[in-house]
CSV table of C-alpha atoms in Angstrom, one decimal:
chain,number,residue,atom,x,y,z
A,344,UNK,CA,5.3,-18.4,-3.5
A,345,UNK,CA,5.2,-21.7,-5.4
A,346,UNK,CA,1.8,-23.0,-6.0
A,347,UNK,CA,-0.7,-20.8,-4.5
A,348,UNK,CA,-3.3,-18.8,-6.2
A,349,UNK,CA,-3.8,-15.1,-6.9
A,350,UNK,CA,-7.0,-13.7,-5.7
A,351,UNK,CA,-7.7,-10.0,-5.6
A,352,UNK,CA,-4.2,-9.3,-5.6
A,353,UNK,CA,-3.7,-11.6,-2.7
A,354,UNK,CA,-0.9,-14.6,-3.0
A,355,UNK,CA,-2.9,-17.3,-1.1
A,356,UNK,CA,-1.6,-20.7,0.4
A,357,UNK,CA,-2.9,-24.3,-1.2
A,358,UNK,CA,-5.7,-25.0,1.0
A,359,UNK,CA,-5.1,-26.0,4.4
A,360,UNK,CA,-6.4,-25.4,7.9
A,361,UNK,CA,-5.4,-22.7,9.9
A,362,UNK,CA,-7.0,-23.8,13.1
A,363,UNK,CA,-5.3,-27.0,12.5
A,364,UNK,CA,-1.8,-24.9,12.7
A,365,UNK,CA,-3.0,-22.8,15.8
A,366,UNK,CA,-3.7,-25.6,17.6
A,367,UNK,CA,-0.8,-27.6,16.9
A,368,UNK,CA,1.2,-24.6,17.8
A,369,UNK,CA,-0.9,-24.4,21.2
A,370,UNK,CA,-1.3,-27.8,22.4
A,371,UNK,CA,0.4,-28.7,25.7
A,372,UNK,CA,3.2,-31.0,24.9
A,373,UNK,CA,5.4,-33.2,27.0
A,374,UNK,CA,4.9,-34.8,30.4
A,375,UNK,CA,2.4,-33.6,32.7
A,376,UNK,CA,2.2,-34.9,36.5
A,377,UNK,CA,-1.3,-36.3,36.5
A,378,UNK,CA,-1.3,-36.1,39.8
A,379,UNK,CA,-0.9,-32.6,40.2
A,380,UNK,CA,-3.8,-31.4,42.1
A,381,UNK,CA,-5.7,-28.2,40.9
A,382,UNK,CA,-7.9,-26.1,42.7
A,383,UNK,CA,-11.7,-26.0,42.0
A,384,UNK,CA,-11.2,-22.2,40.2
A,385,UNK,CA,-8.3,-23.3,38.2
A,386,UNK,CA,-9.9,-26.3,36.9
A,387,UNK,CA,-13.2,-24.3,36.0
A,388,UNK,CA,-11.0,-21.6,34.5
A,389,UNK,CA,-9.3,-24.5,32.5
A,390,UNK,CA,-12.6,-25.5,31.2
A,391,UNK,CA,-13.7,-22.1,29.9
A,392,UNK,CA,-10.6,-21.4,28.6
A,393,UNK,CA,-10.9,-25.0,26.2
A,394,UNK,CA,-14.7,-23.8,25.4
A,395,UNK,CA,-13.8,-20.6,24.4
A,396,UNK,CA,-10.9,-22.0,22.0
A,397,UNK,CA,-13.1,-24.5,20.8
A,398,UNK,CA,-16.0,-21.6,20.6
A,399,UNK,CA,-13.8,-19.4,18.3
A,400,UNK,CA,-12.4,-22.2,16.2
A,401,UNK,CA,-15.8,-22.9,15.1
A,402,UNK,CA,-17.6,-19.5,14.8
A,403,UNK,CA,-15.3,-17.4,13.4
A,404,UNK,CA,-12.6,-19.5,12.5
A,405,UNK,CA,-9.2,-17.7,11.1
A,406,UNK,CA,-7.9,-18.9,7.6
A,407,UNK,CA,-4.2,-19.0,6.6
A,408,UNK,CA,-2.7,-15.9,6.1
A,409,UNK,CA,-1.4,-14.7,3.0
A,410,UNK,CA,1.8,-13.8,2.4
A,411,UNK,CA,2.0,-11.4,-0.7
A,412,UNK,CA,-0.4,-8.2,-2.1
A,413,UNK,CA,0.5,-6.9,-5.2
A,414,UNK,CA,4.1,-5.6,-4.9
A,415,UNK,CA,4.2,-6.3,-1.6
A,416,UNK,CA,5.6,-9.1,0.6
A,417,UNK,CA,4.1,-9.5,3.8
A,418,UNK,CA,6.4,-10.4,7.0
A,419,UNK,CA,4.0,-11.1,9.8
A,420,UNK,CA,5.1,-11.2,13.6
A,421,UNK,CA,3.3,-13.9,15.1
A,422,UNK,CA,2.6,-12.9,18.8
A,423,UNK,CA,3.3,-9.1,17.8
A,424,UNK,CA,0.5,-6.2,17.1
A,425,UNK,CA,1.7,-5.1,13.6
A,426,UNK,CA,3.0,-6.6,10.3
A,427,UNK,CA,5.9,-5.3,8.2
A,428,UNK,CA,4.8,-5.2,4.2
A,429,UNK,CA,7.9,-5.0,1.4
A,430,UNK,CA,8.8,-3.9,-1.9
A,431,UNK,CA,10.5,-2.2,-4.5
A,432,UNK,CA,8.8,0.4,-7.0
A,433,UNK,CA,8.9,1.0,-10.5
A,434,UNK,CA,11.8,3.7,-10.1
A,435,UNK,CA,13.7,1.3,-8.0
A,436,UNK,CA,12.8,2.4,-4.9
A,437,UNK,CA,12.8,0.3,-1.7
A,438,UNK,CA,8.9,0.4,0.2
A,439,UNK,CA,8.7,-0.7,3.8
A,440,UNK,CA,5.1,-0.3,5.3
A,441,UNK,CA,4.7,-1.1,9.1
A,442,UNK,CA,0.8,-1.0,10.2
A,443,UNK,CA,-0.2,-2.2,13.4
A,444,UNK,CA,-3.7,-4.1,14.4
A,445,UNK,CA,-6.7,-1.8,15.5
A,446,UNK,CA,-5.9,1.2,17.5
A,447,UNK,CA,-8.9,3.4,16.9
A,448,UNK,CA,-12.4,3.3,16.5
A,449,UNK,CA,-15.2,6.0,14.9
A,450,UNK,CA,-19.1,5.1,15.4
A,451,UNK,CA,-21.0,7.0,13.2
A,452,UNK,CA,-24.7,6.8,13.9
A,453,UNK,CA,-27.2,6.1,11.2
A,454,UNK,CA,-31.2,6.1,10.5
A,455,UNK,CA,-33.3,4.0,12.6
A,456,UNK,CA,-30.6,4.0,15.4
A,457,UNK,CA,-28.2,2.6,13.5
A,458,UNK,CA,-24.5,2.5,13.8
A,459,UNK,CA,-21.7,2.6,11.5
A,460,UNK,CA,-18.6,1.4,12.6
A,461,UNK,CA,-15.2,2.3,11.5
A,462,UNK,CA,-12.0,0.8,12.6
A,463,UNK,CA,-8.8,2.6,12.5
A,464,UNK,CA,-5.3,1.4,11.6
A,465,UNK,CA,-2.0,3.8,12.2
A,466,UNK,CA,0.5,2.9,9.4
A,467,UNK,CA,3.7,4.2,7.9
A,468,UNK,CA,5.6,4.0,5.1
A,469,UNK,CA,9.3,4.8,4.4
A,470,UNK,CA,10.6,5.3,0.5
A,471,UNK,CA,13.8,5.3,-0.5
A,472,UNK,CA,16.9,5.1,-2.8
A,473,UNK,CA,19.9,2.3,-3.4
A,474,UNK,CA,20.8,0.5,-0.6
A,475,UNK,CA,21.2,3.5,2.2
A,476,UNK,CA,24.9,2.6,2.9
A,477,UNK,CA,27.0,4.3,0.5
A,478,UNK,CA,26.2,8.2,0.4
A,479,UNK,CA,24.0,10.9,2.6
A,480,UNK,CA,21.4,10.9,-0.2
A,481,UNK,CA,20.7,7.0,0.1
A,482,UNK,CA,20.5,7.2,3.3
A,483,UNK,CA,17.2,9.7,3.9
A,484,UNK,CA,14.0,8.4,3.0
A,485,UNK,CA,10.7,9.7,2.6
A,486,UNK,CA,7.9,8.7,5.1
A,487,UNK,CA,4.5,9.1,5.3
A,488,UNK,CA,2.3,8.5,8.6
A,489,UNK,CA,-1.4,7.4,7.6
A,490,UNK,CA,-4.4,6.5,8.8
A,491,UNK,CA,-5.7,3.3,7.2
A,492,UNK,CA,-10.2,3.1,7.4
A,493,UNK,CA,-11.8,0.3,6.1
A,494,UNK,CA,-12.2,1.8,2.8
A,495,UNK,CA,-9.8,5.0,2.6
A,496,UNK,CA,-6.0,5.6,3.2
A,497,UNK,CA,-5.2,9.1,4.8
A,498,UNK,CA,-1.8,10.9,4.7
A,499,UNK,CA,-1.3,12.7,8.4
A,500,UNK,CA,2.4,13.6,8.0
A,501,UNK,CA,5.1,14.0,5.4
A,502,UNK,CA,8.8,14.3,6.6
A,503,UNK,CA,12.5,13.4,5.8
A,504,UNK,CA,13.9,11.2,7.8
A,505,UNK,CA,16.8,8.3,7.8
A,506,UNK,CA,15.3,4.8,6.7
A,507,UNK,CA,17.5,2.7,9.1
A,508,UNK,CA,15.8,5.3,12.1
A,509,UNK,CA,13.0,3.0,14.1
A,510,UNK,CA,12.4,6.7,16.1
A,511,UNK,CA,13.1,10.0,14.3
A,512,UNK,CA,14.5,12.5,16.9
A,513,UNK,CA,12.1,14.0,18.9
A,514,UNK,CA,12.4,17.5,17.5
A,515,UNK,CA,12.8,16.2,14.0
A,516,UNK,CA,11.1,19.1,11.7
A,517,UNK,CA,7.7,16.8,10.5
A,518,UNK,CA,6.2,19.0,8.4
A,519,UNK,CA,2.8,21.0,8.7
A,520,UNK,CA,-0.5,18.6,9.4
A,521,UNK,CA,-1.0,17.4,5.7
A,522,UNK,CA,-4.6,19.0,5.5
A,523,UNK,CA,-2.9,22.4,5.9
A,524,UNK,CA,-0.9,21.7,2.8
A,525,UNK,CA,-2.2,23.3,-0.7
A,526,UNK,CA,-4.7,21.0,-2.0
A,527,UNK,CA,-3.2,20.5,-5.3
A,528,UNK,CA,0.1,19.5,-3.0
A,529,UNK,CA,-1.7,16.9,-0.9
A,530,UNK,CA,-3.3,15.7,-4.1
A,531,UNK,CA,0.2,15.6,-5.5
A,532,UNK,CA,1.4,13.4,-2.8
A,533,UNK,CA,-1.8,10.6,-3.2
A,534,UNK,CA,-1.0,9.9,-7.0
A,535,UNK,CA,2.8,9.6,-5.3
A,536,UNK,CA,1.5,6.8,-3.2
A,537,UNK,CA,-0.6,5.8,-5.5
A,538,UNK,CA,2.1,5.0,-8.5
A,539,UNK,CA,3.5,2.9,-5.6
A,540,UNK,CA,0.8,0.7,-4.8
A,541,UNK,CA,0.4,2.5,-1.6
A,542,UNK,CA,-3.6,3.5,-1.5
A,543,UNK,CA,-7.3,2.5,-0.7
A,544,UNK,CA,-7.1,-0.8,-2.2
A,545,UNK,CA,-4.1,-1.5,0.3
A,546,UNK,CA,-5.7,0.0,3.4
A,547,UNK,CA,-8.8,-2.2,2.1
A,548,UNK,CA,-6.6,-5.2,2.1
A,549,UNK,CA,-4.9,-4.7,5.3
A,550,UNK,CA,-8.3,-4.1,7.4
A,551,UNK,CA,-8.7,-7.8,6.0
A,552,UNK,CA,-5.4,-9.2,7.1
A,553,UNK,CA,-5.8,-7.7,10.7
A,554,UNK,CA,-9.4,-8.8,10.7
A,555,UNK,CA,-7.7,-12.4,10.5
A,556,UNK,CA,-4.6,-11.9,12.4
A,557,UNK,CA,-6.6,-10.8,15.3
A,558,UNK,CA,-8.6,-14.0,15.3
A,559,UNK,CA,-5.0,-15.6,15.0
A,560,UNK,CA,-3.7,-13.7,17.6
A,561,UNK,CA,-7.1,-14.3,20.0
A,562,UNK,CA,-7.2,-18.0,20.0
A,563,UNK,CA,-3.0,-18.2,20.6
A,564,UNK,CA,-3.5,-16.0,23.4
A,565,UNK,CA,-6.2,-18.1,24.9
A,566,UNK,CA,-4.4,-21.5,24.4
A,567,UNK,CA,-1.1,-20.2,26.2
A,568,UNK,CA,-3.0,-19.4,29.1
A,569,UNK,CA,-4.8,-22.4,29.1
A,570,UNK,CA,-1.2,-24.5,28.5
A,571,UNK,CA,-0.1,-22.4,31.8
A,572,UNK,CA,-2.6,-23.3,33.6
A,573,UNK,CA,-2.1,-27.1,32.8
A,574,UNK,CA,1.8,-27.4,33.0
């Protein structure tokens, strides 16, 4: 991307505000029968709806997105629960990640009643060769399913599959549960992810991005309802 800056491996936009770009994309636009008469709960519902928009914008407010990490191209969904990250590897091969936002949650509890929260992210990612159109071999790809925590990536299943496939056959053979495999095997597989940029500094960075998109998605969410409840 032309002029942005890399930090940590992230490809950030020139400055700009995202709330600025949520709420553009929110707003109500276009005629509106003023005298449209709304009930007394619809109109209070309007009003909390505007305060909590307003509320979110300037606690926690969302910045813009970026678009790249490391090899990595991000392609995010706006209005969807997961984000699609590209790229090619060393060896030529062609990446595709698909992680979706928060789906899991572990509350470990600490000293002086403490809790320590970890928030889960289910993930996979498909490897493969050439273009996957010409011959059988191109065509099968390699795909892990992981867990993604906050600081740690986690390989749950190793299998052979077709990369065009969006669902593997239900009786697909997937493999044993990866912490059955021999350790020197599952170690074997990491520094195979690893080589690709596919690790803990990527699960690290996508805990980040989802951390943001969910503000994204949360304040969008609020101003369509509101924008229903006004048209």
């Amino acid at each position: 991307m032309i002029g942005g800056a890399l930090i940590n491996g992230c490809r950030r936009r020139s400055p700009s505000s995202i709330v600025k770009l949520i709420s553009s994309a929110i707003l109500c636009r276009g005629t509106h029968n003023t005298c449209n008469a709304y009930s007394p709960s619809e109109s209070k519902l309007q009003r909390l709806l505007s305060t909590e928009i307003q509320y979110q914008c300037d606690y926690a407010p969302p910045h813009q997105p970026v678009t790249e990490y490391g090899r990595f191209m991000v392609e995010d969904r706006p209005g969807e629960q997961s984000v699609t990250m590209r790229g090619k590897s060393s060896e030529d091969e062609n990446i595709k990640i698909e992680a979706a936002m928060f789906d899991g949650i572990i509350v470990q509890q600490k000293a002086e009643g403490q809790e320590n929260v970890h928030l889960h992210i289910s993930m996979s990612v498909d490897i493969w060769k050439g273009e996957g159109t010409n011959n059988s071999n191109s065509a099968n790809a390699m795909k892990f399913v992981c867990s993604a925590w906050p600081n740690t990536l986690e390989i749950q299943k190793v299998f052979m599959c077709r990369h065009d496939d969006a669902s593997p056959p239900a009786r697909l053979y997937m493999g044993p549960q990866f912490k059955n495999l021999n350790t020197r095997l599952q170690i074997g597989f990491y520094e195979f992810l690893n080589t690709r940029g596919v690790n803990d500094g990527l699960s690290m960075f996508l805990h980040k991005y989802m951390m943001n998109k969910d503000r994204i998605e949360l304040i969008q969410w609020l101003g369509k309802l509101n924008c229903f409840l006004k048209t």
